[in-house]
Structure formats: structure tokens, C-alpha cells
CSV table of C-alpha atoms and ligand atoms in Angstrom, one decimal:
chain,number,residue,atom,x,y,z
A,738,UNK,CA,19.4,14.9,4.3
A,739,UNK,CA,18.9,17.8,2.0
A,740,UNK,CA,18.2,17.8,-1.7
A,741,UNK,CA,20.7,18.9,-4.3
A,742,UNK,CA,20.1,22.2,-5.9
A,743,UNK,CA,17.3,22.3,-8.5
A,744,UNK,CA,15.5,25.0,-10.4
A,745,UNK,CA,11.9,25.5,-9.4
A,746,UNK,CA,9.0,26.5,-11.5
A,747,UNK,CA,5.6,27.3,-10.0
A,748,UNK,CA,3.3,26.5,-12.9
A,749,UNK,CA,0.0,28.5,-13.1
A,750,UNK,CA,-1.5,26.4,-15.9
A,751,UNK,CA,-1.2,23.1,-17.6
A,752,UNK,CA,0.3,24.9,-20.7
A,753,UNK,CA,3.1,26.3,-18.6
A,754,UNK,CA,3.8,23.0,-16.9
A,755,UNK,CA,4.0,21.0,-20.2
A,756,UNK,CA,6.1,23.8,-21.8
A,757,UNK,CA,8.6,23.3,-18.9
A,758,UNK,CA,8.6,19.6,-19.5
A,759,UNK,CA,9.2,20.1,-23.2
A,760,UNK,CA,12.0,22.5,-22.6
A,761,UNK,CA,13.9,20.6,-20.0
A,762,UNK,CA,13.2,17.0,-21.1
A,763,UNK,CA,14.2,14.2,-18.8
A,764,UNK,CA,15.8,16.6,-16.3
A,765,UNK,CA,12.4,17.9,-15.3
A,766,UNK,CA,10.1,16.3,-12.7
A,767,UNK,CA,6.6,17.2,-11.6
A,768,UNK,CA,6.0,18.1,-8.0
A,769,UNK,CA,2.4,17.5,-6.9
A,770,UNK,CA,1.8,16.8,-3.2
A,771,UNK,CA,5.5,16.1,-2.6
A,772,UNK,CA,4.7,13.2,-0.2
A,773,UNK,CA,6.8,10.8,-2.2
A,774,UNK,CA,8.9,13.3,-4.3
A,775,UNK,CA,10.4,15.3,-1.5
A,776,UNK,CA,11.5,12.2,0.5
A,777,UNK,CA,13.2,11.0,-2.8
A,778,UNK,CA,14.9,14.4,-3.1
A,779,UNK,CA,15.9,14.5,0.5
A,780,UNK,CA,17.5,11.1,0.2
A,781,UNK,CA,19.1,12.2,-3.0
A,782,UNK,CA,17.6,9.3,-4.9
A,783,UNK,CA,16.8,11.7,-7.7
A,784,UNK,CA,18.4,15.0,-8.7
A,785,UNK,CA,16.2,16.8,-11.2
A,786,UNK,CA,17.4,19.9,-12.9
A,787,UNK,CA,13.9,21.4,-12.8
A,788,UNK,CA,11.0,20.8,-10.4
A,789,UNK,CA,7.7,21.9,-11.9
A,790,UNK,CA,5.2,22.5,-9.0
A,791,UNK,CA,1.7,21.8,-10.2
A,792,UNK,CA,0.1,22.0,-6.8
A,793,UNK,CA,-1.4,25.4,-7.3
A,794,UNK,CA,-2.8,24.9,-10.8
A,795,UNK,CA,-6.5,25.8,-10.2
A,796,UNK,CA,-7.7,24.1,-13.4
A,797,UNK,CA,-6.4,20.8,-12.2
A,798,UNK,CA,-8.1,20.9,-8.8
A,799,UNK,CA,-11.5,19.3,-9.4
A,800,UNK,CA,-13.7,16.3,-9.1
A,801,UNK,CA,-16.3,16.0,-11.9
A,802,UNK,CA,-18.7,13.4,-13.3
A,803,UNK,CA,-18.0,13.0,-17.0
A,804,UNK,CA,-19.9,10.3,-18.9
A,805,UNK,CA,-19.6,7.0,-17.0
A,806,UNK,CA,-16.6,8.1,-14.9
A,807,UNK,CA,-15.5,10.4,-12.1
A,808,UNK,CA,-12.7,12.5,-13.4
A,809,UNK,CA,-10.2,13.8,-10.8
A,810,UNK,CA,-7.7,16.5,-11.7
A,811,UNK,CA,-4.0,16.2,-11.0
A,812,UNK,CA,-3.8,18.9,-8.3
A,813,UNK,CA,-6.7,17.3,-6.4
A,814,UNK,CA,-5.6,16.2,-3.0
A,815,UNK,CA,-6.6,12.8,-1.5
A,816,UNK,CA,-8.3,14.5,1.5
A,817,UNK,CA,-10.6,16.4,-0.9
A,818,UNK,CA,-11.6,13.3,-2.6
A,819,UNK,CA,-12.2,11.5,0.7
A,820,UNK,CA,-14.4,14.4,1.8
A,821,UNK,CA,-16.5,14.4,-1.4
A,822,UNK,CA,-20.0,13.5,-0.3
A,823,UNK,CA,-20.7,11.4,-3.4
A,824,UNK,CA,-17.6,9.2,-3.1
A,825,UNK,CA,-19.1,6.2,-1.4
A,826,UNK,CA,-21.9,6.0,-4.0
A,827,UNK,CA,-19.9,6.7,-7.1
A,828,UNK,CA,-16.6,5.0,-6.4
A,829,UNK,CA,-17.2,2.8,-3.3
A,830,UNK,CA,-13.9,0.9,-3.9
A,831,UNK,CA,-11.8,4.2,-3.7
A,832,UNK,CA,-13.9,5.3,-0.6
A,833,UNK,CA,-12.8,2.0,1.1
A,834,UNK,CA,-9.2,2.3,0.1
A,835,UNK,CA,-8.4,5.9,0.7
A,836,UNK,CA,-8.4,5.7,4.5
A,837,UNK,CA,-5.4,3.3,4.1
A,838,UNK,CA,-3.4,5.7,2.0
A,839,UNK,CA,-0.9,7.3,4.4
A,840,UNK,CA,-2.3,9.4,7.2
A,841,UNK,CA,-4.6,12.4,7.8
A,842,UNK,CA,-1.4,14.5,7.6
A,843,UNK,CA,-0.2,13.2,4.3
A,844,UNK,CA,-3.6,12.9,2.5
A,845,UNK,CA,-4.0,16.6,3.1
A,846,UNK,CA,-1.2,17.1,0.6
A,847,UNK,CA,-0.8,13.9,-1.5
A,848,UNK,CA,-2.8,13.8,-4.7
A,849,UNK,CA,-4.6,10.9,-6.5
A,850,UNK,CA,-2.6,11.4,-9.7
A,851,UNK,CA,0.7,11.7,-7.8
A,852,UNK,CA,0.2,8.3,-6.4
A,853,UNK,CA,-0.6,6.9,-9.8
A,854,UNK,CA,2.5,8.5,-11.4
A,855,UNK,CA,4.7,7.3,-8.5
A,856,UNK,CA,3.4,3.7,-9.2
A,857,UNK,CA,4.5,2.0,-6.0
A,858,UNK,CA,3.6,-1.7,-6.3
A,859,UNK,CA,1.9,-1.7,-2.9
A,860,UNK,CA,-0.1,1.6,-3.3
A,861,UNK,CA,-3.8,1.5,-2.9
A,862,UNK,CA,-4.8,4.1,-5.5
A,863,UNK,CA,-3.2,2.4,-8.6
A,864,UNK,CA,-4.8,-0.9,-7.4
A,865,UNK,CA,-8.2,0.7,-7.4
A,866,UNK,CA,-7.8,2.3,-10.8
A,867,UNK,CA,-6.7,-1.0,-12.3
A,868,UNK,CA,-9.5,-2.9,-10.6
A,869,UNK,CA,-12.1,-0.6,-12.0
A,870,UNK,CA,-10.5,-0.5,-15.5
A,871,UNK,CA,-10.0,3.2,-15.2
A,872,UNK,CA,-7.9,5.5,-17.3
A,873,UNK,CA,-5.4,8.3,-17.0
A,874,UNK,CA,-5.2,11.4,-19.2
A,875,UNK,CA,-1.6,12.4,-20.2
A,876,UNK,CA,-0.7,15.7,-21.7
A,877,UNK,CA,2.4,17.1,-23.4
A,878,UNK,CA,3.1,20.2,-25.4
A,879,UNK,CA,2.2,18.2,-28.5
A,880,UNK,CA,-1.1,16.7,-27.5
A,881,UNK,CA,-3.2,14.6,-25.2
A,882,UNK,CA,-3.8,10.8,-24.9
A,883,UNK,CA,-5.6,8.4,-22.7
A,884,UNK,CA,-4.3,5.2,-21.4
A,885,UNK,CA,-6.0,2.3,-19.6
A,886,UNK,CA,-4.6,1.8,-16.1
A,887,UNK,CA,-3.4,-1.6,-17.2
A,888,UNK,CA,-1.3,-0.1,-19.9
A,889,UNK,CA,-0.1,2.9,-17.9
A,890,UNK,CA,1.6,1.2,-15.0
A,891,UNK,CA,4.4,-1.0,-16.5
A,892,UNK,CA,6.2,-2.2,-13.4
A,893,UNK,CA,7.7,-1.2,-10.1
A,894,UNK,CA,7.8,2.7,-9.9
A,895,UNK,CA,7.5,2.8,-13.7
A,896,UNK,CA,4.8,3.9,-16.1
A,897,UNK,CA,4.3,4.4,-19.8
A,898,UNK,CA,4.4,8.2,-19.3
A,899,UNK,CA,7.0,9.9,-21.5
A,900,UNK,CA,9.4,12.4,-20.1
A,901,UNK,CA,7.6,15.3,-21.8
A,902,UNK,CA,4.2,14.2,-20.5
A,903,UNK,CA,2.3,14.8,-17.3
A,904,UNK,CA,-0.9,13.3,-15.9
A,905,UNK,CA,-3.7,15.8,-16.0
A,906,UNK,CA,-6.4,13.6,-14.7
A,907,UNK,CA,-7.5,10.1,-13.7
A,908,UNK,CA,-10.9,8.6,-14.6
A,909,UNK,CA,-12.6,6.1,-12.2
A,910,UNK,CA,-15.6,4.4,-13.7
A,911,UNK,CA,-18.8,4.9,-11.7
A,912,UNK,CA,-20.0,1.9,-9.6
A,913,UNK,CA,-22.5,-0.5,-11.3
A,914,UNK,CA,-25.7,-1.5,-9.6
A,915,UNK,CA,-25.6,-5.1,-8.6
A,916,UNK,CA,-21.8,-5.2,-8.0
A,917,UNK,CA,-20.3,-5.3,-4.6
A,918,UNK,CA,-16.9,-3.7,-3.8
A,919,UNK,CA,-14.5,-4.4,-1.0
A,920,UNK,CA,-10.9,-3.5,0.0
A,921,UNK,CA,-8.5,-4.6,2.7
A,922,UNK,CA,-4.8,-4.7,3.4
A,923,UNK,CA,-2.2,-5.7,5.9
A,924,UNK,CA,0.4,-3.1,6.9
A,925,UNK,CA,2.8,-3.0,9.8
A,926,UNK,CA,1.0,-0.1,11.3
A,927,UNK,CA,-2.1,1.8,10.2
A,928,UNK,CA,-1.1,4.2,7.4
A,929,UNK,CA,2.1,2.4,6.5
A,930,UNK,CA,2.6,1.0,3.0
A,931,UNK,CA,0.7,-2.2,2.6
A,932,UNK,CA,2.5,-5.5,2.7
A,933,UNK,CA,-0.4,-6.9,0.7
A,934,UNK,CA,-3.4,-5.0,-0.4
A,935,UNK,CA,-6.5,-6.6,-1.9
A,936,UNK,CA,-9.6,-5.4,-3.7
A,937,UNK,CA,-12.6,-7.4,-4.9
A,938,UNK,CA,-15.6,-6.7,-7.0
A,939,UNK,CA,-18.4,-9.3,-7.2
A,940,UNK,CA,-21.4,-9.4,-9.4
A,941,UNK,CA,-23.9,-12.2,-10.0
A,942,UNK,CA,-21.7,-13.8,-12.7
A,943,UNK,CA,-18.2,-12.6,-12.0
A,944,UNK,CA,-15.5,-12.2,-9.3
A,945,UNK,CA,-12.6,-9.9,-9.8
A,946,UNK,CA,-9.7,-9.9,-7.4
A,947,UNK,CA,-6.9,-7.4,-7.5
A,948,UNK,CA,-3.7,-7.6,-5.4
A,949,UNK,CA,-1.0,-5.0,-4.7
A,950,UNK,CA,2.3,-5.5,-3.0
A,951,UNK,CA,3.2,-8.9,-4.3
A,952,UNK,CA,4.0,-8.5,-7.9
A,953,UNK,CA,5.7,-5.4,-9.4
A,954,UNK,CA,2.3,-3.9,-10.2
A,955,UNK,CA,-1.3,-4.5,-9.3
A,956,UNK,CA,-2.4,-7.9,-10.6
A,957,UNK,CA,-6.0,-8.8,-11.4
A,958,UNK,CA,-7.7,-12.1,-11.9
A,959,UNK,CA,-11.2,-12.9,-13.0
A,960,UNK,CA,-13.3,-15.9,-12.1
A,961,UNK,CA,-17.0,-16.9,-12.5
A,962,UNK,CA,-18.9,-16.5,-9.3
A,963,UNK,CA,-17.3,-19.5,-7.6
A,964,UNK,CA,-17.4,-20.4,-3.9
A,965,UNK,CA,-16.2,-22.9,-1.3
A,966,UNK,CA,-13.4,-25.2,-2.1
A,967,UNK,CA,-13.3,-24.1,-5.7
A,968,UNK,CA,-12.7,-20.5,-4.6
A,969,UNK,CA,-10.0,-21.6,-2.1
A,970,UNK,CA,-8.2,-23.6,-4.8
A,971,UNK,CA,-8.4,-20.7,-7.2
A,972,UNK,CA,-7.0,-18.3,-4.5
A,973,UNK,CA,-4.2,-20.7,-3.8
A,974,UNK,CA,-3.2,-21.0,-7.5
A,975,UNK,CA,-3.4,-17.3,-7.9
A,976,UNK,CA,-1.2,-16.7,-4.8
A,977,UNK,CA,1.5,-19.0,-6.3
A,978,UNK,CA,1.2,-17.4,-9.7
A,979,UNK,CA,1.9,-14.0,-8.2
A,980,UNK,CA,5.2,-15.3,-6.8
A,981,UNK,CA,6.0,-12.6,-4.3
A,982,UNK,CA,9.4,-11.6,-2.8
A,983,UNK,CA,11.1,-11.6,0.6
A,984,UNK,CA,12.0,-8.3,2.0
A,985,UNK,CA,12.4,-6.7,5.5
A,986,UNK,CA,8.7,-6.5,6.0
A,987,UNK,CA,7.6,-10.0,5.0
A,988,UNK,CA,8.6,-13.3,3.3
A,989,UNK,CA,7.2,-14.4,0.0
A,990,UNK,CA,5.4,-17.2,1.8
A,991,UNK,CA,3.7,-14.8,4.2
A,992,UNK,CA,2.6,-12.7,1.3
A,993,UNK,CA,1.0,-15.7,-0.4
A,994,UNK,CA,-0.8,-16.5,2.8
A,995,UNK,CA,-2.1,-12.9,2.9
A,996,UNK,CA,-3.4,-13.2,-0.6
A,997,UNK,CA,-5.3,-16.3,0.3
A,998,UNK,CA,-6.8,-15.0,3.5
A,999,UNK,CA,-7.4,-11.4,2.7
A,1000,UNK,CA,-8.6,-12.4,-0.8
A,1001,UNK,CA,-11.2,-14.7,0.7
A,1002,UNK,CA,-12.3,-12.0,3.2
A,1003,UNK,CA,-12.8,-9.2,0.6
A,1004,UNK,CA,-14.6,-11.5,-1.8
A,1005,UNK,CA,-17.1,-12.5,0.9
A,1006,UNK,CA,-17.5,-8.9,1.9
A,1007,UNK,CA,-18.1,-7.8,-1.7
A,1008,UNK,CA,-20.7,-10.6,-2.1
A,1009,UNK,CA,-23.0,-9.2,0.6
B,459,UNK,CA,5.0,31.4,-14.6
B,460,UNK,CA,7.8,32.0,-12.2
B,461,UNK,CA,11.0,30.0,-12.6
B,462,UNK,CA,13.6,30.3,-9.8
B,463,UNK,CA,17.2,29.4,-10.3
B,464,UNK,CA,18.5,26.6,-8.1
B,465,UNK,CA,21.7,28.3,-7.1
B,466,UNK,CA,20.3,31.7,-6.1
B,467,UNK,CA,18.3,32.8,-3.1
B,468,UNK,CA,14.9,34.2,-3.8
B,469,UNK,CA,12.8,36.6,-1.7
B,470,UNK,CA,9.7,35.1,-0.1
B,471,UNK,CA,7.2,36.5,2.3
B,472,UNK,CA,4.3,34.8,4.0
B,473,UNK,CA,2.1,35.1,7.1
B,474,UNK,CA,3.5,33.2,10.1
B,475,UNK,CA,1.4,32.9,13.2
B,476,UNK,CA,-0.5,36.1,12.2
B,477,UNK,CA,2.4,38.2,11.3
B,478,UNK,CA,4.1,38.9,7.9
B,479,UNK,CA,7.6,37.5,7.7
B,480,UNK,CA,10.1,37.6,4.9
B,481,UNK,CA,13.5,36.3,4.0
B,482,UNK,CA,15.3,34.6,1.2
B,483,UNK,CA,15.8,30.9,0.3
B,484,UNK,CA,17.2,28.7,-2.4
B,485,UNK,CA,14.5,26.5,-3.9
B,486,UNK,CA,15.9,23.4,-2.2
B,487,UNK,CA,15.5,24.9,1.3
B,488,UNK,CA,12.9,23.0,3.3
B,489,UNK,CA,10.3,25.1,5.2
B,490,UNK,CA,11.5,23.5,8.4
B,491,UNK,CA,15.0,24.8,7.9
B,492,UNK,CA,13.7,28.2,6.9
B,493,UNK,CA,11.7,28.5,10.1
B,494,UNK,CA,14.5,27.2,12.3
B,495,UNK,CA,17.6,28.7,10.8
B,496,UNK,CA,16.4,31.8,8.9
B,497,UNK,CA,13.7,32.9,11.3
B,498,UNK,CA,15.2,31.4,14.5
B,499,UNK,CA,12.0,29.6,15.6
B,500,UNK,CA,12.3,26.7,18.1
B,501,UNK,CA,8.8,25.3,18.2
B,502,UNK,CA,8.6,23.3,15.0
B,503,UNK,CA,10.7,20.1,15.3
B,504,UNK,CA,12.5,17.9,12.8
B,505,UNK,CA,12.8,14.2,13.3
B,506,UNK,CA,13.1,12.2,10.1
B,507,UNK,CA,13.0,14.6,7.2
B,508,UNK,CA,11.0,12.1,5.1
B,509,UNK,CA,7.5,12.6,6.2
B,510,UNK,CA,7.2,9.7,8.5
B,511,UNK,CA,7.6,10.9,12.1
B,512,UNK,CA,5.2,13.9,12.1
B,513,UNK,CA,7.3,16.1,14.4
B,514,UNK,CA,7.4,18.9,11.8
B,515,UNK,CA,3.6,19.0,11.2
B,516,UNK,CA,2.3,22.5,10.9
B,517,UNK,CA,-0.6,24.3,9.3
B,518,UNK,CA,-0.5,25.8,5.8
B,519,UNK,CA,-3.7,27.6,5.0
B,520,UNK,CA,-5.1,25.7,8.0
B,521,UNK,CA,-4.3,22.3,6.5
B,522,UNK,CA,-2.0,20.0,8.5
B,523,UNK,CA,1.1,19.4,6.4
B,524,UNK,CA,4.6,18.1,6.8
B,525,UNK,CA,7.0,21.1,7.0
B,526,UNK,CA,9.9,18.8,6.0
B,527,UNK,CA,8.1,17.9,2.7
B,528,UNK,CA,7.5,21.5,1.8
B,529,UNK,CA,10.0,23.9,0.3
B,530,UNK,CA,10.1,27.4,1.7
B,531,UNK,CA,9.5,28.9,-1.7
B,532,UNK,CA,6.2,27.0,-1.9
B,533,UNK,CA,4.6,29.0,1.0
B,534,UNK,CA,5.3,32.4,-0.5
B,535,UNK,CA,2.1,34.4,0.0
B,536,UNK,CA,0.4,31.8,2.2
B,537,UNK,CA,-0.6,31.4,5.8
B,538,UNK,CA,1.6,29.2,8.0
B,539,UNK,CA,0.9,28.4,11.7
B,540,UNK,CA,3.3,26.6,14.0
B,541,UNK,CA,2.9,25.5,17.6
B,542,UNK,CA,3.9,29.1,18.7
B,543,UNK,CA,0.5,30.2,17.5
B,544,UNK,CA,-1.4,28.3,20.1
B,545,UNK,CA,-0.6,30.0,23.4
B,546,UNK,CA,-1.9,33.6,24.0
B,547,UNK,CA,0.4,36.7,24.0
B,548,UNK,CA,1.1,36.3,27.7
B,549,UNK,CA,2.1,32.7,27.2
B,550,UNK,CA,-1.2,31.4,28.5
B,551,UNK,CA,-1.7,27.9,27.2
B,552,UNK,CA,-4.8,27.0,25.1
B,553,UNK,CA,-7.2,24.3,26.0
B,554,UNK,CA,-5.4,21.6,24.1
B,555,UNK,CA,-2.0,22.5,25.6
B,556,UNK,CA,-3.5,22.6,29.1
B,557,UNK,CA,-5.1,19.2,28.5
B,558,UNK,CA,-1.8,17.8,27.4
B,559,UNK,CA,-0.2,19.0,30.6
B,560,UNK,CA,-3.0,17.6,32.7
B,561,UNK,CA,-3.1,14.2,31.1
B,562,UNK,CA,0.7,13.7,30.9
B,563,UNK,CA,0.6,13.6,27.1
B,564,UNK,CA,4.2,14.5,26.8
B,565,UNK,CA,7.6,13.8,28.5
B,566,UNK,CA,10.5,15.0,26.3
B,567,UNK,CA,8.1,17.0,24.1
B,568,UNK,CA,9.9,16.4,20.9
B,569,UNK,CA,6.9,15.0,19.0
B,570,UNK,CA,4.5,17.4,20.8
B,571,UNK,CA,4.4,20.5,18.5
B,572,UNK,CA,3.5,18.4,15.5
B,573,UNK,CA,0.9,16.4,17.4
B,574,UNK,CA,-0.7,19.6,18.7
B,575,UNK,CA,-0.9,21.2,15.2
B,576,UNK,CA,-2.4,18.0,13.8
B,577,UNK,CA,-5.0,17.9,16.6
B,578,UNK,CA,-5.7,21.6,16.1
B,579,UNK,CA,-6.7,20.9,12.5
B,580,UNK,CA,-8.3,17.5,13.2
B,581,UNK,CA,-10.7,18.8,15.8
B,582,UNK,CA,-11.8,21.5,13.3
B,583,UNK,CA,-12.3,18.7,10.7
B,584,UNK,CA,-13.9,16.2,13.1
B,585,UNK,CA,-15.1,18.0,16.2
B,586,UNK,CA,-16.4,14.9,18.0
B,587,UNK,CA,-14.1,12.0,17.2
B,588,UNK,CA,-14.2,8.8,19.1
B,589,UNK,CA,-11.1,7.1,20.5
B,590,UNK,CA,-10.6,4.8,17.5
B,591,UNK,CA,-10.7,7.8,15.1
B,592,UNK,CA,-8.2,9.7,17.3
B,593,UNK,CA,-5.8,6.8,17.3
B,594,UNK,CA,-6.1,6.5,13.5
B,595,UNK,CA,-5.2,10.2,13.2
B,596,UNK,CA,-2.3,9.9,15.6
B,597,UNK,CA,-0.9,7.1,13.4
B,598,UNK,CA,0.6,10.0,11.5
B,599,UNK,CA,2.9,10.8,14.5
B,600,UNK,CA,5.7,8.8,16.2
B,601,UNK,CA,6.1,9.4,19.9
B,602,UNK,CA,9.2,7.5,21.2
B,603,UNK,CA,8.9,8.2,24.9
B,604,UNK,CA,5.4,8.8,26.1
B,605,UNK,CA,3.0,6.8,24.0
B,606,UNK,CA,-0.4,7.8,22.9
B,607,UNK,CA,-2.7,7.0,25.8
B,608,UNK,CA,-2.2,10.5,27.4
B,609,UNK,CA,-2.7,12.2,24.0
B,610,UNK,CA,-5.9,10.4,23.4
B,611,UNK,CA,-7.2,11.2,26.9
B,612,UNK,CA,-6.2,14.9,26.5
B,613,UNK,CA,-7.9,15.2,23.1
B,614,UNK,CA,-11.1,13.5,24.4
B,615,UNK,CA,-11.1,15.9,27.4
B,616,UNK,CA,-10.9,18.9,25.0
B,617,UNK,CA,-13.7,17.5,22.9
B,618,UNK,CA,-15.9,17.3,26.1
B,619,UNK,CA,-14.9,20.8,27.2
B,620,UNK,CA,-15.6,22.3,23.8
B,621,UNK,CA,-19.0,20.5,23.6
B,622,UNK,CA,-19.9,21.8,27.0
B,623,UNK,CA,-19.1,25.4,25.9
B,624,UNK,CA,-20.9,25.2,22.6
C,363,FAD,C1,4.4,8.9,6.0
C,363,FAD,C2,3.9,8.5,4.7
C,363,FAD,C3,3.1,7.4,4.5
C,363,FAD,C4,2.6,7.1,3.2
C,363,FAD,N1,1.8,6.0,3.1
C,363,FAD,C5,1.3,5.6,1.9
C,363,FAD,C6,0.5,4.5,1.8
C,363,FAD,O1,0.1,3.8,2.7
C,363,FAD,N2,0.0,4.2,0.5
C,363,FAD,C7,0.4,5.0,-0.6
C,363,FAD,O2,-0.1,4.7,-1.7
C,363,FAD,N3,1.1,6.1,-0.5
C,363,FAD,C8,1.6,6.4,0.8
C,363,FAD,N4,2.4,7.5,0.9
C,363,FAD,C9,2.7,8.3,-0.4
C,363,FAD,C10,1.5,9.2,-0.7
C,363,FAD,O3,1.3,10.0,0.4
C,363,FAD,C11,1.8,10.1,-1.9
C,363,FAD,O4,0.7,11.0,-1.8
C,363,FAD,C12,1.8,9.6,-3.2
C,363,FAD,O5,2.7,8.5,-3.4
C,363,FAD,C13,2.4,10.7,-4.2
C,363,FAD,O6,1.5,11.7,-4.4
C,363,FAD,P1,2.0,13.2,-4.3
C,363,FAD,O7,0.8,14.1,-4.8
C,363,FAD,O8,2.5,13.6,-3.0
C,363,FAD,O9,3.1,13.2,-5.5
C,363,FAD,P2,4.6,13.7,-5.4
C,363,FAD,O10,5.3,13.2,-4.3
C,363,FAD,O11,4.6,15.2,-5.7
C,363,FAD,O12,5.1,13.0,-6.8
C,363,FAD,C14,5.4,11.6,-6.8
C,363,FAD,C15,5.9,11.1,-8.1
C,363,FAD,O13,5.0,11.3,-9.1
C,363,FAD,C16,5.3,12.3,-10.1
C,363,FAD,N5,4.1,13.0,-10.4
C,363,FAD,C17,3.2,13.5,-9.4
C,363,FAD,N6,2.2,14.1,-10.0
C,363,FAD,C18,2.4,14.0,-11.4
C,363,FAD,C19,1.6,14.3,-12.5
C,363,FAD,N7,0.5,15.0,-12.4
C,363,FAD,N8,2.1,14.0,-13.8
C,363,FAD,C20,3.3,13.4,-13.9
C,363,FAD,N9,4.1,13.0,-12.8
C,363,FAD,C21,3.6,13.3,-11.6
C,363,FAD,C22,6.5,13.1,-9.5
C,363,FAD,O14,7.3,13.6,-10.4
C,363,FAD,C23,7.1,12.0,-8.6
C,363,FAD,O15,7.9,11.2,-9.4
C,363,FAD,C24,2.9,7.9,2.1
C,363,FAD,C25,3.7,9.0,2.3
C,363,FAD,C26,4.2,9.4,3.5
C,363,FAD,C27,5.0,10.6,3.7
C,364,FES,S1,10.6,15.6,10.2
C,364,FES,FE1,8.9,15.8,9.0
C,364,FES,S2,7.8,14.0,9.3
C,364,FES,FE2,9.6,13.6,10.4
C,365,FES,S1,7.0,13.1,24.2
C,365,FES,FE1,9.0,12.3,23.7
C,365,FES,S2,8.7,11.6,21.7
C,365,FES,FE2,6.7,12.1,22.3
């Protein structure tokens, strides 16, 4: 399994990268950590004309607090974010989710933004960004725009990013006092893609539950701070609404059961 | 900006196990293939070529990374270490390798080079892991014939030895 031939550009700046995208159009693809892109190339599921490597762009390798959000540059690796001492305080949901993203050996290369751009329906990072109402910053040779997570990911492996655009950063809103955050998932083995991933935020008046791995993108529901049977009924209705699909890993029915059980578990955890 | 044509070979040079090496590669050549077929190394192994099995794990600038998910042209100018870097010049095994031997942490040895390189980086990152943390880290490797019990024992043994020495 070897990739087809492609031209390779090592971009040293965002300007160079977006110039490459502008010139080559839909034949160009960004290479960040390569943890999804290179398997895709090795399997020949894609054959880009030009690969634009952004992994060494220094101006994109950062974590910074900007207003009410933590902004993470597109060359920033998952391992670096996990090791950021302020992570558990600033973005507790991401702190709880990141250990589930692949392995020690893939987080050392994989980026936060690469996972968002890849938009796998069962990925943890897009689920977290959607749950927190975060944003992405997209850039092209002709300008920059921001999109809410909910508008960015449009379906399975698809986003609202145009061919001439790249993600330059993701913005995760900073945790609010009085809100609890919890994350859990079921995977075949630790580090495998989730069959179902769930995230919850609970405040005095509101429960938010987000689910990945069932619909074609992270799906979020909001309830008042309900409990007991009322919560079970709401979880059951939500699980049916999501539908779910049968595949080699699990049946739709099992996925619904996971939504009910794991959903309940994370909501209780986020409450405390 | 450097743009390399997909159909030509390009000169690259990097540090491999402490020595400068060079050669040429098309952009699509994987680092694993460059090490094995251009440089003739035998230590780094290839299992799946899609990042899942961990056999090809090596260190790039001391980070544990999948050689099969890296193109050779990407390591131009960087520092690469494979399992060959662990033993001394006389072939004397390092503490991790000796512990693997002692605790029967390998049989066929196919997965072992990757596991050793992961552990090398991991014990720098987390010098005193517990068993659960080690098992979590080892989830990034697939061993089809030995299992992980011996690997965990060997790693915990090295942790103790290094603690005693410090
Ligand atoms: C063994 C293994 C297990 C894994 N397990 C999980 C898991 O449990 N959960 C999970 O979520 N992921 C998992 N992954 C994938 C994860 O590691 C990747 O990090 C992630 O999906 C992609 O990030 P990347 O930086 O490697 O991007 P790449 O692989 O370089 O790129 C992925 C895609 O996004 C595009 N892209 C990347 N960056 C940008 C950008 N800045 N702008 C525009 N487009 C961009 C690329 O063109 C490509 O289409 C796993 C991978 C492996 C190898
Ligand atoms: S050969 Fe690289 S992970 Fe399997
Ligand atoms: S020792 Fe044989 S596969 Fe691990």
C-alpha cells in the first residue's frame, strides 16, 4: 500500500500554504499530522496533485487565551495541548476527551485542527468543539472567516471549508464557573475510534448532551435540569431520534443503548 | 517555500542514530521504506502501513512517531532514532532491552522495535508510570504472539532500576 505520486510543498508560512491552495485548487490537500491523511493516501482513497505540509509552520504552533476562548493553532499537536498545564481549568471537556483520541504515539503527531478538518463522525475533538459552541478560523488567499462548529461540520467527513481554504485555528470557549463537564466513550479497545462518544455539560438550569458516532456528525440536545424518569425518557427519545446505523463494530440498537447508558453516566458525572 | 515534484527524486539528509545520512526520495516514499530499502536498515519494522500496529514507531526529534505515516522528505534536516540507537557500540543491550529479555517480553520480536522506541520516549515523558498508564500507552502497539504482560513487567522493572540509580 503506497500512495500515488504527488507534488509536495513544505510551507513555511500561512501565506505560502494558502497561495498553494489558490494555485492548485481542488487538487491540493493540506498535510498536518498525517495520522488520517497518510493512511488515506496509502490506501489510495485520495490522490491529490499537491500535498501542502503545514506541520512546520511556526506561526501556527501555539495555544493562547484570546478573549473568552482558548485559541489553538493548526500546527499544534494533540500531545502539546494535553500537556498544557492550564487545560483542565480552561477547557475541562477537552482535557477529559483527549486521552481517548488515538494513542500516545499518534497524539504526538496528530493536530487538533486536523481532527476537526477530517470530521470523522465518531471523533472526540469535533464533538467537544460543537458541545462548547466553539469556532474555527478559516483562511484563504482572499481573506479570513470564522465559522461556528455547528456550521463548519456538515456531515460525515465533510465540512463547509472551501477548497481554497485551510483551518488556521480552533477556538474553544473557556469553562464557565458553576458548569460541570464530563466525557465518556465506548470503543473496542482503548484508543480505537469510538463506537459512541458522549459529552455533557450541566449547570443549575440546563443540561446539554452531545453524541458522536451515531449520526453523521456530532449531535447536541438541550434540556432543563431534569432528573430521574424524566431524564431517562428524554434520553430514550433522543437515542431514537439519532437513529444510528449497523456496521461491523455495532448494531444501531446497541448504539442507542450506549446513548442511553453513557448519556446518563456523563450527565450524573457533570452534575457533581 | 520548497515545492518538490512528485515524479522526481529529491536529495534529503538527516541525522540517523547520531550520524548524518543522505539519499534521495520521491515525495511519496515513506520513511519506513527509505530506512529499509535505501539505507538497508533492518531494525524498524512495518506491519500495517496505516498507523495502527505500531511496529514502525521511531523517534523524530525525540517524539514517538509512526514511520509509516511519515514521508522521507519530511525528516530532511531532523533527528531520527530507530531501535538500532539503543544498544551500545559493542552491541551491549541497554537497560530496557535487558529487561525485555529477562521478562520474556518478546517471542518473534516483530513488534518489539516499535515498542522499545515508544517506551524510550514514554519513560522520558512519564518516568514513574503505574501499570494502568503503561497499559494505556501500550494500546498503541499490537503484539500478536507474546502479549503485554512481559512488556509491562519489563518496563516496571526499568522504572525501579532507574529510580534506584537516580
Ligand atoms: C491508530 C490510530 C488511531 C486513531 N484513533 C483516533 C481516535 O480514537 N479518535 C480520533 O478522533 N482520531 C483518531 N485517529 C486520527 C487522529 O490521530 C488524527 O490526528 C486526526 O484525525 C487528524 O489529524 P492530523 O493532524 O493527523 O491531520 P492529517 O491526517 O494531516 O489530515 C486529516 C485531514 O484533514 C485535512 N487537514 C488537516 N489539517 C488541516 C488544516 N489546517 N486545514 C485544512 N485541512 C486540514 C487534511 O487535508 C486531511 O484531509 C487515529 C489515528 C490512528 C493512526
Ligand atoms: S506499520 Fe506503521 S503502524 Fe503499522
Ligand atoms: S513479539 Fe511477536 S508480535 Fe510481539
